[in-house]
Amino acid sequence: MKLVLATKNKDKVREISDFLAPHGYEVMSIDEFPDIEEIEENGETFRENAVYKATRACELTGAMSLADDSGLEVDYLDGAPGIYSARFAGEEKDYHANNEKLLSLLAGVPVERRAAQFKCVMAVAVPDGWVYIAEGACDGVIAEEPRGEGGFGYDPLFYLPKYGQTFAQLDPEIKNEISHRARALAGVLDILSDLKIMEEDDEDEE
Ligand code: ITT
């Protein structure tokens, strides 16, 4: 089964492909369709953005498409940066600048008030017009300084007390089991296998 990934973010493409490949799904990045216009998200929730990106990619490519809208919600900042996570420190989507901004907003805030959640909403859009949704979340604490070289985005600041490591220090295989994205992808796997069964039933009827 082929799936177009409606994202320009290469780090998301890597994590999603690593997760889906062992299950036999072939993913193509939307970058492999060079003539396709930029998909600009402007919704007010992760869900709206994910549905929009998946639907648009499906319309433009004619293929089943998967979108990921995700971000970090920090309790002390009333849920910011949230849907603005990628552009927190500016339009250029600079991971390092975003982390610096987050650290400066949390300067002097004690550990017990640094709780945060990563959120991920995934949408699967199919050419007949239906859109299916899966969600995932992961709890952590914002560290006082970046730690680790792995992962991407806010990973060096996202500390998991249970593992005593940030997402950037953690083995990528473990991130791919416990992260917000992994949890949403588990739901996506269920959606894809239901779609496969529906497709096979349709073929049997023909
Ligand atoms: P697309 O819209 O093209 O998919 P994007 O990076 O702009 O790419 P989002 O609007 O969903 O995507 O923003 C997601 C941001 O949230 C991402 O750029 C990171 O800053 C942060 N983020 C999401 N998942 C993350 C993860 O697993 N680790 C670290 N940061 C993450």
PDB file of C-alpha atoms and ligand atoms in Angstrom:
ATOM      1  CA  MET A   1       0.000   0.000   0.000  1.00  0.00           C
ATOM      2  CA  LYS A   2       1.392   3.387  -1.028  1.00  0.00           C
ATOM      3  CA  LEU A   3       1.026   6.493   1.065  1.00  0.00           C
ATOM      4  CA  VAL A   4       2.020  10.086   0.320  1.00  0.00           C
ATOM      5  CA  LEU A   5       3.373  11.963   3.334  1.00  0.00           C
ATOM      6  CA  ALA A   6       1.976  15.482   3.286  1.00  0.00           C
ATOM      7  CA  THR A   7       4.921  17.087   5.068  1.00  0.00           C
ATOM      8  CA  LYS A   8       7.962  19.122   4.132  1.00  0.00           C
ATOM      9  CA  ASN A   9       9.641  18.210   7.415  1.00  0.00           C
ATOM     10  CA  LYS A  10      12.371  15.634   6.673  1.00  0.00           C
ATOM     11  CA  ASP A  11      12.625  14.623  10.346  1.00  0.00           C
ATOM     12  CA  LYS A  12       8.947  13.683  10.403  1.00  0.00           C
ATOM     13  CA  VAL A  13       9.374  11.758   7.117  1.00  0.00           C
ATOM     14  CA  ARG A  14      12.232   9.775   8.694  1.00  0.00           C
ATOM     15  CA  GLU A  15      10.340   8.891  11.870  1.00  0.00           C
ATOM     16  CA  ILE A  16       7.110   8.019  10.036  1.00  0.00           C
ATOM     17  CA  SER A  17       8.921   5.901   7.405  1.00  0.00           C
ATOM     18  CA  ASP A  18      10.934   4.071  10.091  1.00  0.00           C
ATOM     19  CA  PHE A  19       7.686   3.243  11.860  1.00  0.00           C
ATOM     20  CA  LEU A  20       5.595   2.190   8.844  1.00  0.00           C
ATOM     21  CA  ALA A  21       8.216   0.394   6.707  1.00  0.00           C
ATOM     22  CA  PRO A  22       8.372  -2.798   8.840  1.00  0.00           C
ATOM     23  CA  HIS A  23       4.592  -3.078   8.404  1.00  0.00           C
ATOM     24  CA  GLY A  24       4.995  -3.146   4.625  1.00  0.00           C
ATOM     25  CA  TYR A  25       3.828   0.387   3.826  1.00  0.00           C
ATOM     26  CA  GLU A  26       5.666   2.279   1.142  1.00  0.00           C
ATOM     27  CA  VAL A  27       5.789   5.991   1.923  1.00  0.00           C
ATOM     28  CA  MET A  28       6.583   8.743  -0.560  1.00  0.00           C
ATOM     29  CA  SER A  29       7.313  12.276   0.492  1.00  0.00           C
ATOM     30  CA  ILE A  30       5.302  15.053  -1.149  1.00  0.00           C
ATOM     31  CA  ASP A  31       8.727  16.415  -2.185  1.00  0.00           C
ATOM     32  CA  GLU A  32       8.752  13.652  -4.807  1.00  0.00           C
ATOM     33  CA  PHE A  33       6.000  15.628  -6.600  1.00  0.00           C
ATOM     34  CA  PRO A  34       8.016  18.725  -7.581  1.00  0.00           C
ATOM     35  CA  ASP A  35       5.224  20.587  -9.369  1.00  0.00           C
ATOM     36  CA  ILE A  36       2.917  20.626  -6.411  1.00  0.00           C
ATOM     37  CA  GLU A  37       2.125  23.951  -4.801  1.00  0.00           C
ATOM     38  CA  GLU A  38       3.046  24.677  -1.176  1.00  0.00           C
ATOM     39  CA  ILE A  39       0.345  23.544   1.286  1.00  0.00           C
ATOM     40  CA  GLU A  40      -0.115  26.427   3.750  1.00  0.00           C
ATOM     41  CA  GLU A  41      -1.788  25.482   7.029  1.00  0.00           C
ATOM     42  CA  ASN A  42      -3.795  28.135   8.875  1.00  0.00           C
ATOM     43  CA  GLY A  43      -6.145  26.224  11.151  1.00  0.00           C
ATOM     44  CA  GLU A  44      -6.604  26.838  14.870  1.00  0.00           C
ATOM     45  CA  THR A  45      -6.016  23.280  16.073  1.00  0.00           C
ATOM     46  CA  PHE A  46      -3.644  20.385  15.308  1.00  0.00           C
ATOM     47  CA  ARG A  47      -6.670  18.506  14.008  1.00  0.00           C
ATOM     48  CA  GLU A  48      -7.777  21.210  11.561  1.00  0.00           C
ATOM     49  CA  ASN A  49      -4.242  21.534  10.215  1.00  0.00           C
ATOM     50  CA  ALA A  50      -3.729  17.770   9.856  1.00  0.00           C
ATOM     51  CA  VAL A  51      -7.056  17.329   8.039  1.00  0.00           C
ATOM     52  CA  TYR A  52      -6.296  20.246   5.720  1.00  0.00           C
ATOM     53  CA  LYS A  53      -2.763  19.055   4.842  1.00  0.00           C
ATOM     54  CA  ALA A  54      -3.860  15.457   4.191  1.00  0.00           C
ATOM     55  CA  THR A  55      -6.913  16.458   2.137  1.00  0.00           C
ATOM     56  CA  ARG A  56      -4.974  18.933   0.011  1.00  0.00           C
ATOM     57  CA  ALA A  57      -2.145  16.436  -0.627  1.00  0.00           C
ATOM     58  CA  CYS A  58      -4.686  13.804  -1.637  1.00  0.00           C
ATOM     59  CA  GLU A  59      -6.414  16.228  -4.030  1.00  0.00           C
ATOM     60  CA  LEU A  60      -3.113  17.323  -5.555  1.00  0.00           C
ATOM     61  CA  THR A  61      -1.497  13.880  -5.938  1.00  0.00           C
ATOM     62  CA  GLY A  62      -4.595  11.696  -6.384  1.00  0.00           C
ATOM     63  CA  ALA A  63      -3.098   9.253  -3.844  1.00  0.00           C
ATOM     64  CA  MET A  64      -3.932   8.314  -0.269  1.00  0.00           C
ATOM     65  CA  SER A  65      -2.145  10.875   1.909  1.00  0.00           C
ATOM     66  CA  LEU A  66      -1.022  11.070   5.529  1.00  0.00           C
ATOM     67  CA  ALA A  67      -0.416  14.362   7.358  1.00  0.00           C
ATOM     68  CA  ASP A  68       1.118  14.978  10.786  1.00  0.00           C
ATOM     69  CA  ASP A  69       0.418  18.146  12.717  1.00  0.00           C
ATOM     70  CA  SER A  70       2.284  18.210  15.965  1.00  0.00           C
ATOM     71  CA  GLY A  71       3.866  20.404  18.577  1.00  0.00           C
ATOM     72  CA  LEU A  72       4.808  21.042  22.167  1.00  0.00           C
ATOM     73  CA  GLU A  73       2.401  22.353  24.817  1.00  0.00           C
ATOM     74  CA  VAL A  74       4.074  23.802  27.920  1.00  0.00           C
ATOM     75  CA  ASP A  75       1.822  24.130  30.984  1.00  0.00           C
ATOM     76  CA  TYR A  76       3.615  27.188  32.407  1.00  0.00           C
ATOM     77  CA  LEU A  77       3.057  28.948  29.030  1.00  0.00           C
ATOM     78  CA  ASP A  78      -0.662  28.044  28.944  1.00  0.00           C
ATOM     79  CA  GLY A  79      -0.112  25.510  26.167  1.00  0.00           C
ATOM     80  CA  ALA A  80       2.279  27.566  24.003  1.00  0.00           C
ATOM     81  CA  PRO A  81       3.929  27.107  21.554  1.00  0.00           C
ATOM     82  CA  GLY A  82       1.246  24.530  20.553  1.00  0.00           C
ATOM     83  CA  ILE A  83       0.262  24.797  16.890  1.00  0.00           C
ATOM     84  CA  TYR A  84       2.929  27.495  16.488  1.00  0.00           C
ATOM     85  CA  SER A  85       5.767  25.153  17.562  1.00  0.00           C
ATOM     86  CA  ALA A  86       7.578  25.161  14.197  1.00  0.00           C
ATOM     87  CA  ARG A  87       7.603  28.967  13.917  1.00  0.00           C
ATOM     88  CA  PHE A  88       7.917  29.829  17.636  1.00  0.00           C
ATOM     89  CA  ALA A  89      10.998  32.025  17.131  1.00  0.00           C
ATOM     90  CA  GLY A  90      10.278  33.121  13.543  1.00  0.00           C
ATOM     91  CA  GLU A  91       9.194  32.167  10.045  1.00  0.00           C
ATOM     92  CA  GLU A  92      12.440  30.292   9.254  1.00  0.00           C
ATOM     93  CA  LYS A  93      11.442  27.327  11.498  1.00  0.00           C
ATOM     94  CA  ASP A  94      14.838  27.268  13.253  1.00  0.00           C
ATOM     95  CA  TYR A  95      14.972  24.441  15.843  1.00  0.00           C
ATOM     96  CA  HIS A  96      17.884  26.023  17.765  1.00  0.00           C
ATOM     97  CA  ALA A  97      16.244  29.463  17.969  1.00  0.00           C
ATOM     98  CA  ASN A  98      12.969  27.855  19.108  1.00  0.00           C
ATOM     99  CA  ASN A  99      14.769  26.045  21.931  1.00  0.00           C
ATOM    100  CA  GLU A 100      16.582  29.226  23.002  1.00  0.00           C
ATOM    101  CA  LYS A 101      13.285  31.107  23.112  1.00  0.00           C
ATOM    102  CA  LEU A 102      11.645  28.364  25.173  1.00  0.00           C
ATOM    103  CA  LEU A 103      14.542  28.296  27.650  1.00  0.00           C
ATOM    104  CA  SER A 104      14.461  32.066  28.062  1.00  0.00           C
ATOM    105  CA  LEU A 105      10.698  32.056  28.737  1.00  0.00           C
ATOM    106  CA  LEU A 106      11.214  29.384  31.394  1.00  0.00           C
ATOM    107  CA  ALA A 107      14.312  30.929  33.010  1.00  0.00           C
ATOM    108  CA  GLY A 108      14.116  30.525  36.800  1.00  0.00           C
ATOM    109  CA  VAL A 109      10.930  28.393  36.657  1.00  0.00           C
ATOM    110  CA  PRO A 110      11.351  25.419  39.043  1.00  0.00           C
ATOM    111  CA  VAL A 111      11.217  21.836  37.776  1.00  0.00           C
ATOM    112  CA  GLU A 112       7.772  21.143  39.250  1.00  0.00           C
ATOM    113  CA  ARG A 113       6.316  23.874  37.026  1.00  0.00           C
ATOM    114  CA  ARG A 114       8.043  22.796  33.798  1.00  0.00           C
ATOM    115  CA  ALA A 115       5.625  20.037  32.720  1.00  0.00           C
ATOM    116  CA  ALA A 116       4.916  19.752  28.988  1.00  0.00           C
ATOM    117  CA  GLN A 117       3.237  17.446  26.486  1.00  0.00           C
ATOM    118  CA  PHE A 118       4.073  16.658  22.894  1.00  0.00           C
ATOM    119  CA  LYS A 119       0.903  16.282  20.824  1.00  0.00           C
ATOM    120  CA  CYS A 120       0.443  14.727  17.405  1.00  0.00           C
ATOM    121  CA  VAL A 121      -2.654  14.491  15.239  1.00  0.00           C
ATOM    122  CA  MET A 122      -2.463  12.421  12.076  1.00  0.00           C
ATOM    123  CA  ALA A 123      -4.983  12.490   9.255  1.00  0.00           C
ATOM    124  CA  VAL A 124      -5.307   9.927   6.472  1.00  0.00           C
ATOM    125  CA  ALA A 125      -7.180  11.252   3.419  1.00  0.00           C
ATOM    126  CA  VAL A 126      -8.378   8.824   0.754  1.00  0.00           C
ATOM    127  CA  PRO A 127      -9.352   9.730  -2.821  1.00  0.00           C
ATOM    128  CA  ASP A 128     -13.075   9.019  -2.258  1.00  0.00           C
ATOM    129  CA  GLY A 129     -13.178  12.008   0.122  1.00  0.00           C
ATOM    130  CA  TRP A 130     -13.070  10.351   3.558  1.00  0.00           C
ATOM    131  CA  VAL A 131     -10.587  11.502   6.198  1.00  0.00           C
ATOM    132  CA  TYR A 132      -9.591   9.383   9.208  1.00  0.00           C
ATOM    133  CA  ILE A 133      -7.911  10.738  12.363  1.00  0.00           C
ATOM    134  CA  ALA A 134      -5.486   9.319  14.953  1.00  0.00           C
ATOM    135  CA  GLU A 135      -3.983  11.163  17.910  1.00  0.00           C
ATOM    136  CA  GLY A 136      -1.089  10.700  20.311  1.00  0.00           C
ATOM    137  CA  ALA A 137       0.485  12.522  23.238  1.00  0.00           C
ATOM    138  CA  CYS A 138       3.568  12.122  25.418  1.00  0.00           C
ATOM    139  CA  ASP A 139       4.286  13.753  28.817  1.00  0.00           C
ATOM    140  CA  GLY A 140       7.622  15.185  29.853  1.00  0.00           C
ATOM    141  CA  VAL A 141       9.404  18.062  31.559  1.00  0.00           C
ATOM    142  CA  ILE A 142      11.303  20.937  29.947  1.00  0.00           C
ATOM    143  CA  ALA A 143      14.982  20.576  30.899  1.00  0.00           C
ATOM    144  CA  GLU A 144      17.074  23.563  31.990  1.00  0.00           C
ATOM    145  CA  GLU A 145      19.580  23.051  29.184  1.00  0.00           C
ATOM    146  CA  PRO A 146      19.680  21.065  25.943  1.00  0.00           C
ATOM    147  CA  ARG A 147      20.956  17.475  26.214  1.00  0.00           C
ATOM    148  CA  GLY A 148      21.672  14.940  23.465  1.00  0.00           C
ATOM    149  CA  GLU A 149      22.301  14.985  19.733  1.00  0.00           C
ATOM    150  CA  GLY A 150      19.516  12.760  18.392  1.00  0.00           C
ATOM    151  CA  GLY A 151      15.960  13.527  17.316  1.00  0.00           C
ATOM    152  CA  PHE A 152      14.978  16.989  16.138  1.00  0.00           C
ATOM    153  CA  GLY A 153      13.094  20.132  17.149  1.00  0.00           C
ATOM    154  CA  TYR A 154      12.491  20.392  20.893  1.00  0.00           C
ATOM    155  CA  ASP A 155      13.890  16.899  21.602  1.00  0.00           C
ATOM    156  CA  PRO A 156      17.052  18.132  23.438  1.00  0.00           C
ATOM    157  CA  LEU A 157      14.797  19.928  25.955  1.00  0.00           C
ATOM    158  CA  PHE A 158      12.098  17.280  26.343  1.00  0.00           C
ATOM    159  CA  TYR A 159      13.096  15.278  29.426  1.00  0.00           C
ATOM    160  CA  LEU A 160      11.420  11.983  30.336  1.00  0.00           C
ATOM    161  CA  PRO A 161      11.774  11.358  34.101  1.00  0.00           C
ATOM    162  CA  LYS A 162      11.072   7.630  33.640  1.00  0.00           C
ATOM    163  CA  TYR A 163      14.125   7.228  31.371  1.00  0.00           C
ATOM    164  CA  GLY A 164      16.329   9.926  32.946  1.00  0.00           C
ATOM    165  CA  GLN A 165      17.014  11.203  29.407  1.00  0.00           C
ATOM    166  CA  THR A 166      15.737  13.714  26.896  1.00  0.00           C
ATOM    167  CA  PHE A 167      14.204  12.567  23.605  1.00  0.00           C
ATOM    168  CA  ALA A 168      17.493  13.615  21.961  1.00  0.00           C
ATOM    169  CA  GLN A 169      19.452  11.229  24.252  1.00  0.00           C
ATOM    170  CA  LEU A 170      17.022   8.344  24.035  1.00  0.00           C
ATOM    171  CA  ASP A 171      17.562   5.419  21.637  1.00  0.00           C
ATOM    172  CA  PRO A 172      15.537   6.351  18.497  1.00  0.00           C
ATOM    173  CA  GLU A 173      13.852   2.956  18.621  1.00  0.00           C
ATOM    174  CA  ILE A 174      12.443   3.823  22.036  1.00  0.00           C
ATOM    175  CA  LYS A 175      11.295   7.257  20.845  1.00  0.00           C
ATOM    176  CA  ASN A 176       9.536   5.407  18.014  1.00  0.00           C
ATOM    177  CA  GLU A 177       7.675   3.336  20.618  1.00  0.00           C
ATOM    178  CA  ILE A 178       6.616   5.935  23.186  1.00  0.00           C
ATOM    179  CA  SER A 179       6.424   9.296  21.437  1.00  0.00           C
ATOM    180  CA  HIS A 180       3.303  11.289  20.573  1.00  0.00           C
ATOM    181  CA  ARG A 181       4.012  10.432  16.911  1.00  0.00           C
ATOM    182  CA  ALA A 182       4.412   6.692  17.646  1.00  0.00           C
ATOM    183  CA  ARG A 183       1.097   6.676  19.528  1.00  0.00           C
ATOM    184  CA  ALA A 184      -0.706   8.437  16.685  1.00  0.00           C
ATOM    185  CA  LEU A 185       0.943   6.052  14.200  1.00  0.00           C
ATOM    186  CA  ALA A 186      -0.396   3.038  16.105  1.00  0.00           C
ATOM    187  CA  GLY A 187      -3.877   4.444  15.362  1.00  0.00           C
ATOM    188  CA  VAL A 188      -2.878   5.042  11.732  1.00  0.00           C
ATOM    189  CA  LEU A 189      -1.893   1.359  11.407  1.00  0.00           C
ATOM    190  CA  ASP A 190      -5.405   0.349  12.517  1.00  0.00           C
ATOM    191  CA  ILE A 191      -6.943   2.795  10.026  1.00  0.00           C
ATOM    192  CA  LEU A 192      -4.771   1.477   7.184  1.00  0.00           C
ATOM    193  CA  SER A 193      -5.580  -2.156   7.900  1.00  0.00           C
ATOM    194  CA  ASP A 194      -9.334  -1.346   7.991  1.00  0.00           C
ATOM    195  CA  LEU A 195      -8.972   0.450   4.645  1.00  0.00           C
ATOM    196  CA  LYS A 196      -7.178  -2.564   3.212  1.00  0.00           C
ATOM    197  CA  ILE A 197      -9.997  -4.880   4.328  1.00  0.00           C
ATOM    198  CA  MET A 198     -12.586  -2.509   2.781  1.00  0.00           C
ATOM    199  CA  GLU A 199     -10.597  -2.445  -0.467  1.00  0.00           C
ATOM    200  CA  GLU A 200     -10.400  -6.255  -0.564  1.00  0.00           C
ATOM    201  CA  ASP A 201     -14.161  -6.542   0.093  1.00  0.00           C
ATOM    202  CA  ASP A 202     -14.835  -4.139  -2.802  1.00  0.00           C
ATOM    203  CA  GLU A 203     -12.607  -6.227  -5.083  1.00  0.00           C
ATOM    204  CA  ASP A 204     -14.435  -9.429  -4.076  1.00  0.00           C
ATOM    205  CA  GLU A 205     -17.790  -7.848  -4.950  1.00  0.00           C
ATOM    206  CA  GLU A 206     -16.621  -6.830  -8.439  1.00  0.00           C
TER     207      GLU A 206
HETATM  208  P1  ITT B   1       4.862  20.237   7.948  1.00  0.00           P
HETATM  209  O1  ITT B   1       3.757  21.207   8.297  1.00  0.00           O
HETATM  210  O2  ITT B   1       5.347  20.379   6.538  1.00  0.00           O
HETATM  211  O3  ITT B   1       4.489  18.813   8.292  1.00  0.00           O
HETATM  212  P2  ITT B   1       6.275  21.461  10.191  1.00  0.00           P
HETATM  213  O4  ITT B   1       7.602  21.182  10.847  1.00  0.00           O
HETATM  214  O5  ITT B   1       5.961  22.900   9.888  1.00  0.00           O
HETATM  215  O6  ITT B   1       6.170  20.562   8.864  1.00  0.00           O
HETATM  216  P3  ITT B   1       4.167  21.355  12.199  1.00  0.00           P
HETATM  217  O7  ITT B   1       3.480  22.614  11.808  1.00  0.00           O
HETATM  218  O8  ITT B   1       3.329  20.155  12.585  1.00  0.00           O
HETATM  219  O9  ITT B   1       5.142  20.829  11.063  1.00  0.00           O
HETATM  220  O10 ITT B   1       5.149  21.715  13.411  1.00  0.00           O
HETATM  221  C1  ITT B   1       5.717  20.703  14.157  1.00  0.00           C
HETATM  222  C2  ITT B   1       6.825  21.284  15.033  1.00  0.00           C
HETATM  223  O11 ITT B   1       6.676  20.797  16.375  1.00  0.00           O
HETATM  224  C3  ITT B   1       8.184  20.811  14.562  1.00  0.00           C
HETATM  225  O12 ITT B   1       8.727  21.681  13.602  1.00  0.00           O
HETATM  226  C4  ITT B   1       8.971  20.776  15.855  1.00  0.00           C
HETATM  227  O13 ITT B   1       9.420  22.069  16.173  1.00  0.00           O
HETATM  228  C5  ITT B   1       7.903  20.366  16.880  1.00  0.00           C
HETATM  229  N1  ITT B   1       7.867  18.891  17.007  1.00  0.00           N
HETATM  230  C6  ITT B   1       6.886  18.042  16.564  1.00  0.00           C
HETATM  231  N2  ITT B   1       7.202  16.767  16.822  1.00  0.00           N
HETATM  232  C7  ITT B   1       8.403  16.791  17.426  1.00  0.00           C
HETATM  233  C8  ITT B   1       9.260  15.808  17.920  1.00  0.00           C
HETATM  234  O14 ITT B   1       8.983  14.509  17.812  1.00  0.00           O
HETATM  235  N3  ITT B   1      10.404  16.197  18.484  1.00  0.00           N
HETATM  236  C9  ITT B   1      10.721  17.489  18.582  1.00  0.00           C
HETATM  237  N4  ITT B   1       9.985  18.501  18.135  1.00  0.00           N
HETATM  238  C10 ITT B   1       8.825  18.157  17.553  1.00  0.00           C
END
